[in-house]
């Protein structure tokens, strides 16, 4: 008996999955009691040289692949919503388990694919859609059996983190750091998805579904990229021991899910302070265990393949009567929507323009200050002065108990 796998795409991820199935053949056979074989690979360009065994079908025609006499698992390692969604629907309807690394497609269509998979008694693996090699989805699934999750924070885009690290360490401009990221293969020729926060946004929506069983309304989620951060701001923050990080956050306030994707400042006490370069990290706050921090490679051929192969084992072993467990339904911890004071770095206003409701803690330069106030007050000010940019300052000293009362800085 063999498990027959088709891989859609043979780029960084597809090739990594193919090579890992070969290199870990014995481990997989021992775990599953069956050999795992790649039966087919879907590509776009037939002219490219690829190191694929002769017996594997290499095709540009999805119909040829989906009509193979035996096919058990389809791995999606192509880019974008279409045609991946359409292919995966067909794979489920044919009775295959599916595994995807494609966050854009899964953020848009995950719910539909999971429902369809439930109808067809097959499983969906999507570990690789968030934070590459970090096993955050499996960790959440395990944790949510009893714990209630209050909040998730994450550095989930390695390109943005690399750029911010370079800007601080080498005192480079945003443009120079981006150029270096492109030269090193960490950023696409068109970096919009990464530096404007779209990629992080998709990952946040996947996390929200797993942790809270739902998503915030997409249009209510603040999405701010890193393009507004200047070397001057980074230097001013650095003098006070703060580091800029691009952080996603999701938490429940009353009945509402509040999500954000934005640059924030991190104090030394926060676990994200030392997450540098292309590394990713996630903080999960839950009621029994408290805070868990996971850190590791958020992308790359083998880290991502690791997530896909872990899913391959998961879908092969999962109990088909409980398919919809993939999205959690455990109750989330209610948190206050109270107006509590946080620390912020704000810039773009003169001292006289700060009203008494925004008490100054420290002046960093003519127009850059640290203040202590509520988010509501900051937003009011931002409406009044379009030149104002503001960054919450996160620290890592909150315990779960005080989070329950004022569930952390609401970034
Ligand atoms: N790279 C990472 O570290 C990473 C990490 C986590 C998740 N992901 C996600 O994984 C997916 C793949 O990323 P990647 O970096 O491996 O991309 P990539 O290197 O650009 O490779 C994409 C592959 O998909 C094939 N392809 C694209 N569109 C296709 C279509 N319509 N029909 C058939 N084949 C098609 C391409 O074929 P040709 O080779 O013929 O051009 C190529 O082999 C993306 O959704 C990405 O967001 C990537």
Coordinates of C-alpha atoms and ligand atoms in Angstrom, one line a residue:
X1 CA 0.0 0.0 0.0
X2 CA 1.2 3.5 -0.8
X3 CA 0.0 7.0 -0.2
X4 CA 0.0 8.9 -3.5
X5 CA 0.7 12.6 -3.4
X6 CA 0.4 15.2 -6.1
X7 CA 2.3 18.5 -5.7
X8 CA 0.9 21.7 -7.4
X9 CA 3.9 23.9 -8.1
X10 CA 7.6 23.1 -8.0
X11 CA 9.1 26.3 -6.8
X12 CA 10.7 26.9 -3.4
X13 CA 8.0 25.1 -1.5
X14 CA 7.0 22.4 -4.0
X15 CA 10.5 21.3 -4.5
X16 CA 11.2 21.3 -0.8
X17 CA 8.2 19.1 -0.2
X18 CA 9.3 16.7 -3.0
X19 CA 12.9 16.5 -1.7
X20 CA 11.7 15.9 1.9
X21 CA 9.4 13.1 0.9
X22 CA 12.4 11.4 -0.7
X23 CA 14.8 12.2 2.2
X24 CA 12.4 11.1 4.9
X25 CA 10.9 8.1 3.1
X26 CA 11.7 5.7 6.0
X27 CA 10.4 7.9 8.8
X28 CA 7.1 8.4 6.9
X29 CA 6.7 4.7 6.1
X30 CA 7.4 3.9 9.8
X31 CA 4.8 6.4 11.0
X32 CA 2.0 5.7 8.5
X33 CA 2.7 2.0 7.8
X34 CA 2.7 2.9 4.1
X35 CA 5.1 4.2 1.6
X36 CA 4.6 7.9 0.6
X37 CA 5.1 8.5 -3.2
X38 CA 4.9 11.6 -5.3
X39 CA 2.8 10.6 -8.2
X40 CA 2.6 13.9 -10.1
X41 CA 3.8 17.5 -10.1
X42 CA 1.9 20.4 -11.7
X43 CA 4.0 23.2 -13.2
X44 CA 3.5 26.1 -15.6
X45 CA 6.7 26.1 -17.6
X46 CA 7.7 22.9 -19.3
X47 CA 11.0 24.3 -20.4
X48 CA 12.5 24.6 -16.9
X49 CA 15.0 21.9 -15.9
X50 CA 13.8 20.0 -12.8
X51 CA 15.3 17.3 -10.8
X52 CA 12.3 15.0 -10.7
X53 CA 12.3 11.1 -11.0
X54 CA 11.2 9.7 -14.4
X55 CA 8.2 7.8 -13.0
X56 CA 6.6 11.0 -11.7
X57 CA 4.1 12.6 -14.0
X58 CA 5.1 16.2 -14.7
X59 CA 2.3 18.1 -16.3
X60 CA 0.8 21.5 -17.0
X61 CA -2.7 20.0 -17.2
X62 CA -4.5 19.7 -13.9
X63 CA -7.1 17.4 -15.4
X64 CA -4.4 14.8 -16.2
X65 CA -3.2 15.0 -12.6
X66 CA -6.6 14.8 -10.9
X67 CA -7.7 11.8 -13.1
X68 CA -4.8 9.6 -12.0
X69 CA -6.0 6.1 -11.0
X70 CA -4.9 6.6 -7.4
X71 CA -4.4 9.9 -5.7
X72 CA -4.7 10.4 -1.9
X73 CA -3.2 13.8 -1.1
X74 CA -2.9 17.1 -3.1
X75 CA -0.4 19.7 -1.9
X76 CA -0.9 23.2 -3.1
X77 CA 2.4 25.1 -3.5
X78 CA 1.4 27.6 -6.1
X79 CA 0.8 31.3 -5.8
X80 CA -2.4 33.3 -5.5
X81 CA -6.1 32.6 -5.1
X82 CA -6.8 31.2 -8.6
X83 CA -6.6 28.6 -9.9
X84 CA -5.5 27.1 -6.6
X85 CA -8.9 27.3 -5.0
X86 CA -10.6 25.7 -8.0
X87 CA -8.0 22.9 -8.1
X88 CA -8.3 22.2 -4.4
X89 CA -12.1 22.0 -4.6
X90 CA -11.8 19.4 -7.4
X91 CA -9.3 17.5 -5.3
X92 CA -11.6 17.4 -2.3
X93 CA -14.6 16.3 -4.5
X94 CA -12.4 13.5 -5.8
X95 CA -11.9 12.4 -2.1
X96 CA -8.3 13.6 -1.6
X97 CA -7.0 15.2 1.6
X98 CA -5.5 18.6 0.8
X99 CA -2.6 20.6 2.2
X100 CA -1.8 24.2 1.3
X101 CA 1.0 26.6 1.9
X102 CA -0.9 29.3 0.0
X103 CA -2.1 31.9 2.6
X104 CA -3.7 34.3 0.2
X105 CA -5.9 31.6 -1.2
X106 CA -6.6 30.1 2.2
X107 CA -7.4 33.4 3.9
X108 CA -10.0 34.0 1.2
X109 CA -11.4 30.5 0.8
X110 CA -10.3 28.5 3.8
X111 CA -13.8 28.4 5.3
X112 CA -15.4 27.1 2.1
X113 CA -12.6 24.4 1.6
X114 CA -13.0 23.2 5.2
X115 CA -16.8 22.9 4.8
X116 CA -16.4 21.0 1.5
X117 CA -13.8 18.8 3.1
X118 CA -16.2 18.0 6.0
X119 CA -18.9 17.0 3.4
X120 CA -16.4 14.7 1.7
X121 CA -14.9 13.3 4.9
X122 CA -11.4 14.4 4.0
X123 CA -8.9 16.6 5.9
X124 CA -7.3 20.0 5.3
X125 CA -3.7 20.8 6.4
X126 CA -2.7 24.5 6.4
X127 CA 0.2 24.7 8.8
X128 CA 2.5 26.2 6.2
X129 CA 0.2 29.2 5.6
X130 CA 1.3 30.9 8.8
X131 CA 4.9 31.4 9.9
X132 CA 6.6 28.8 7.7
X133 CA 8.3 26.2 9.8
X134 CA 6.8 27.2 13.2
X135 CA 4.1 24.7 14.2
X136 CA 1.6 27.3 15.3
X137 CA -1.5 25.7 13.9
X138 CA -0.8 22.3 15.5
X139 CA 0.2 24.1 18.8
X140 CA -3.1 26.0 18.8
X141 CA -5.1 22.9 18.0
X142 CA -3.5 21.1 20.9
X143 CA -3.8 24.1 23.2
X144 CA -7.4 24.7 22.4
X145 CA -8.5 21.3 23.6
X146 CA -8.9 22.8 27.1
X147 CA -7.2 26.3 27.2
X148 CA -9.0 29.4 26.1
X149 CA -7.0 31.7 24.0
X150 CA -7.1 35.4 24.9
X151 CA -4.8 37.0 22.4
X152 CA -2.3 36.1 19.7
X153 CA 0.5 38.4 18.7
X154 CA 3.0 37.6 15.9
X155 CA 5.9 38.7 13.8
X156 CA 4.8 36.7 10.7
X157 CA 6.5 38.5 7.8
X158 CA 10.2 37.8 7.6
X159 CA 10.8 40.4 4.8
X160 CA 9.5 43.3 7.0
X161 CA 11.4 42.1 10.0
X162 CA 14.6 41.8 7.9
X163 CA 14.2 45.3 6.6
X164 CA 13.6 46.8 10.1
X165 CA 16.6 44.9 11.5
X166 CA 18.9 46.1 8.7
X167 CA 17.7 49.7 9.1
X168 CA 18.5 49.7 12.8
X169 CA 21.7 47.7 12.8
X170 CA 23.3 49.2 9.7
X171 CA 21.6 52.6 9.9
X172 CA 20.3 52.1 6.4
X173 CA 17.3 53.8 4.7
X174 CA 14.2 51.8 4.0
X175 CA 15.0 51.8 0.2
X176 CA 18.5 50.4 0.8
X177 CA 17.3 47.8 3.2
X178 CA 14.6 46.7 0.8
X179 CA 17.1 46.5 -2.0
X180 CA 19.3 44.2 0.1
X181 CA 16.3 42.0 0.9
X182 CA 15.6 41.7 -2.8
X183 CA 19.2 40.9 -3.6
X184 CA 19.2 38.1 -0.9
X185 CA 15.9 36.7 -2.2
X186 CA 13.9 37.7 0.9
X187 CA 11.7 40.1 -1.0
X188 CA 9.9 39.9 -4.4
X189 CA 10.6 42.4 -7.2
X190 CA 7.2 43.8 -6.2
X191 CA 7.4 43.9 -2.4
X192 CA 3.9 45.4 -1.8
X193 CA 2.4 42.2 -0.3
X194 CA 5.2 42.1 2.4
X195 CA 6.0 45.8 3.2
X196 CA 2.3 47.0 3.1
X197 CA 1.2 44.2 5.4
X198 CA -1.1 42.2 3.1
X199 CA 0.8 38.9 3.6
X200 CA 0.7 39.4 7.4
X201 CA -3.0 40.3 7.2
X202 CA -3.8 36.9 5.4
X203 CA -1.9 35.0 8.1
X204 CA -3.7 36.9 10.9
X205 CA -7.1 35.9 9.4
X206 CA -6.0 32.2 9.3
X207 CA -4.9 32.5 13.0
X208 CA -8.1 34.2 14.0
X209 CA -10.2 31.4 12.5
X210 CA -8.2 28.7 14.3
X211 CA -8.0 30.5 17.7
X212 CA -11.5 32.1 17.8
X213 CA -13.5 30.1 15.2
X214 CA -14.1 33.4 13.4
X215 CA -12.6 36.4 11.8
X216 CA -13.0 40.1 12.4
X217 CA -14.7 42.0 9.5
X218 CA -11.7 42.5 7.2
X219 CA -12.5 46.2 6.7
X220 CA -12.3 46.8 10.4
X221 CA -8.7 45.5 10.7
X222 CA -6.1 48.2 10.8
X223 CA -3.4 47.3 8.3
X224 CA -0.3 49.5 8.3
X225 CA 2.9 48.5 6.6
X226 CA 6.4 49.5 7.4
X227 CA 7.0 52.0 4.6
X228 CA 6.4 55.1 6.9
X229 CA 9.2 54.1 9.3
X230 CA 12.2 56.3 8.8
X231 CA 15.8 55.8 10.0
X232 CA 15.4 58.8 12.2
X233 CA 12.4 57.2 14.0
X234 CA 14.3 54.0 14.4
X235 CA 17.3 55.8 15.9
X236 CA 15.2 57.9 18.3
X237 CA 13.5 54.7 19.5
X238 CA 16.8 52.8 19.8
X239 CA 18.1 55.5 22.1
X240 CA 15.4 54.5 24.6
X241 CA 16.0 50.8 24.1
X242 CA 12.9 50.2 21.9
X243 CA 12.8 48.3 18.6
X244 CA 10.4 48.6 15.8
X245 CA 8.7 45.3 14.8
X246 CA 5.8 44.7 12.4
X247 CA 3.3 42.9 14.6
X248 CA -0.1 41.2 13.9
X249 CA -2.5 41.0 16.8
X250 CA -5.9 39.4 17.4
X251 CA -8.0 39.4 20.5
X252 CA -11.6 39.3 21.6
X253 CA -13.1 42.4 23.2
X254 CA -16.7 41.8 24.3
X255 CA -18.3 40.1 21.4
X256 CA -15.9 41.6 18.8
X257 CA -12.7 40.3 17.4
X258 CA -10.1 43.1 17.2
X259 CA -7.3 42.6 14.8
X260 CA -4.4 44.8 13.7
X261 CA -1.4 44.6 11.5
X262 CA 1.1 47.4 12.2
X263 CA 4.5 48.6 13.3
X264 CA 4.9 48.7 17.0
X265 CA 7.7 49.4 19.4
X266 CA 9.0 46.6 21.5
X267 CA 10.7 46.9 24.9
X268 CA 13.5 44.7 26.0
X269 CA 11.2 42.8 28.3
X270 CA 9.1 41.6 25.4
X271 CA 10.0 38.2 23.8
X272 CA 9.9 39.8 20.3
X273 CA 12.7 42.2 21.1
X274 CA 15.4 39.7 20.0
X275 CA 13.5 38.3 17.0
X276 CA 15.7 39.6 14.2
X277 CA 16.2 39.3 10.5
X278 CA 13.9 36.9 8.7
X279 CA 12.9 35.1 11.9
X280 CA 9.2 34.8 12.8
X281 CA 7.7 34.6 16.3
X282 CA 4.3 34.1 17.9
X283 CA 3.0 34.8 21.4
X284 CA -0.2 33.0 22.4
X285 CA -1.9 34.0 25.7
X286 CA -4.2 31.5 27.1
X287 CA -6.0 31.1 30.4
X288 CA -4.3 28.0 31.9
X289 CA -0.8 28.0 30.5
X290 CA -0.3 31.8 30.3
X291 CA 2.0 33.0 27.6
X292 CA 3.7 30.7 25.1
X293 CA 6.3 32.1 22.6
X294 CA 7.2 30.2 19.5
X295 CA 10.1 31.4 17.4
X296 CA 11.7 30.1 14.2
X297 CA 12.1 30.3 10.5
X298 CA 9.1 31.8 8.9
X299 CA 9.9 30.8 5.3
X300 CA 12.4 29.0 3.1
X301 CA 12.4 25.7 1.3
X302 CA 12.9 23.2 4.1
X303 CA 11.2 25.0 7.0
X304 CA 8.1 25.3 4.9
X305 CA 8.4 21.7 3.7
X306 CA 8.6 20.7 7.3
X307 CA 5.2 22.2 8.0
X308 CA 3.7 20.6 4.9
X309 CA 5.1 17.2 5.8
X310 CA 3.8 17.5 9.4
X311 CA 0.4 18.1 7.8
X312 CA 0.9 15.1 5.5
X313 CA 1.2 12.9 8.6
X314 CA -1.7 14.8 10.3
X315 CA -4.2 14.4 7.4
X316 CA -3.1 10.8 6.9
X317 CA -3.7 9.9 10.5
X318 CA -6.7 12.1 11.3
X319 CA -10.1 10.6 12.2
X320 CA -12.5 11.4 9.4
X321 CA -15.5 11.7 11.7
X322 CA -14.2 14.9 13.1
X323 CA -13.2 16.9 10.1
X324 CA -14.4 20.3 11.1
X325 CA -12.2 20.3 14.2
X326 CA -9.7 22.2 12.1
X327 CA -11.3 25.4 13.1
X328 CA -11.7 25.8 16.8
X329 CA -15.1 26.3 18.5
X330 CA -13.9 26.6 22.1
X331 CA -15.0 29.7 23.9
X332 CA -12.5 32.6 23.9
X333 CA -11.7 34.4 27.0
X334 CA -13.8 37.5 27.3
X335 CA -11.7 40.6 27.7
X336 CA -12.5 44.1 28.7
X337 CA -12.9 46.9 26.1
X338 CA -11.8 49.3 28.8
X339 CA -10.0 52.5 28.1
X340 CA -6.7 52.0 29.8
X341 CA -3.5 54.0 29.4
X342 CA -0.7 52.7 27.2
X343 CA 2.7 54.1 26.2
X344 CA 3.0 55.3 22.6
X345 CA 5.7 56.8 20.5
X346 CA 4.2 59.6 18.4
X347 CA 5.7 61.8 15.8
X348 CA 4.6 64.6 13.5
X349 CA 3.2 67.0 16.1
X350 CA 4.8 69.9 18.0
X351 CA 4.8 70.0 21.8
X352 CA 2.2 72.7 21.8
X353 CA -0.2 70.6 19.7
X354 CA -0.2 67.9 22.4
X355 CA -3.3 68.5 24.5
X356 CA -3.4 68.0 28.3
X357 CA -5.2 64.7 27.7
X358 CA -2.0 63.3 26.2
X359 CA 0.6 63.5 29.0
X360 CA 4.2 63.7 27.8
X361 CA 6.6 61.1 29.2
X362 CA 9.7 62.0 27.2
X363 CA 10.6 64.2 24.4
X364 CA 12.9 62.5 21.8
X365 CA 13.2 65.2 19.3
X366 CA 11.3 68.4 18.1
X367 CA 8.3 66.3 16.9
X368 CA 8.8 62.9 18.4
X369 CA 7.5 62.1 21.9
X370 CA 6.7 59.2 24.2
X371 CA 3.3 59.7 25.7
X372 CA 1.0 57.8 28.0
X373 CA -2.6 57.7 27.0
X374 CA -5.5 55.7 25.7
X375 CA -5.9 54.4 22.2
X376 CA -9.1 56.4 21.9
X377 CA -7.2 59.6 22.6
X378 CA -4.5 58.8 20.1
X379 CA -7.1 58.0 17.4
X380 CA -8.9 61.3 18.2
X381 CA -5.6 63.2 17.8
X382 CA -4.8 61.3 14.6
X383 CA -8.1 62.4 13.1
X384 CA -7.3 66.0 14.0
X385 CA -3.7 65.9 12.7
X386 CA -3.2 63.8 9.6
X387 CA 0.6 64.3 10.0
X388 CA 0.5 62.3 13.2
X389 CA 2.0 58.8 13.2
X390 CA 1.7 56.7 16.3
X391 CA 3.2 53.4 17.5
X392 CA 2.2 51.5 20.7
X393 CA 5.0 50.4 22.9
X394 CA 4.7 46.7 24.0
X395 CA 6.3 45.2 27.0
X396 CA 6.5 41.6 28.1
X397 CA 5.7 42.0 31.7
X398 CA 2.0 41.6 31.6
X399 CA 0.9 38.4 33.2
X400 CA -2.2 36.6 32.1
X401 CA -4.1 37.9 35.1
X402 CA -3.6 41.5 34.3
X403 CA -4.2 40.7 30.7
X404 CA -7.6 39.5 31.7
X405 CA -8.4 42.8 33.1
X406 CA -6.9 45.0 30.5
X407 CA -6.0 42.5 27.8
X408 CA -2.6 44.0 26.9
X409 CA -1.8 46.9 24.6
X410 CA -4.6 47.0 22.0
X411 CA -2.5 47.6 19.0
Ligands
LIG1 N1 8.7 30.5 -0.3 C1 8.3 30.4 1.0 O1 9.2 30.3 1.9 C2 6.9 30.2 1.4 C3 6.6 30.0 2.8 C4 5.3 29.7 3.2 C5 4.3 29.7 2.2 N2 4.6 30.0 0.9 C6 3.5 30.0 -0.1 O2 3.7 28.8 -0.9 C7 3.3 29.0 -2.2 C8 4.4 28.7 -3.1 O3 5.5 29.6 -2.9 P1 6.9 29.5 -3.6 O4 7.8 30.4 -2.9 O5 7.3 28.0 -3.7 O6 6.6 30.0 -5.0 P2 7.5 29.9 -6.3 O7 8.9 29.6 -6.0 O8 7.2 31.1 -7.1 O9 6.9 28.6 -7.1 C9 5.7 28.6 -7.6 C10 5.5 27.3 -8.4 O10 4.1 27.2 -8.8 C11 4.0 27.0 -10.2 N3 2.8 27.6 -10.6 C12 2.4 28.9 -10.3 N4 1.2 29.1 -10.8 C13 0.8 28.0 -11.4 C14 -0.3 27.5 -12.1 N5 -1.4 28.4 -12.3 N6 -0.4 26.3 -12.5 C15 0.6 25.4 -12.3 N7 1.7 25.8 -11.7 C16 1.8 27.0 -11.2 C17 5.3 27.6 -10.8 O11 5.5 26.9 -12.0 P3 6.8 27.1 -12.9 O12 8.0 26.5 -12.0 O13 6.6 26.3 -14.1 O14 7.0 28.5 -13.1 C18 6.3 27.2 -9.7 O15 6.8 26.0 -9.8 C19 2.8 30.5 -2.3 O16 1.4 30.5 -2.1 C20 3.5 31.1 -1.0 O17 2.8 32.2 -0.5 C21 5.9 30.2 0.5

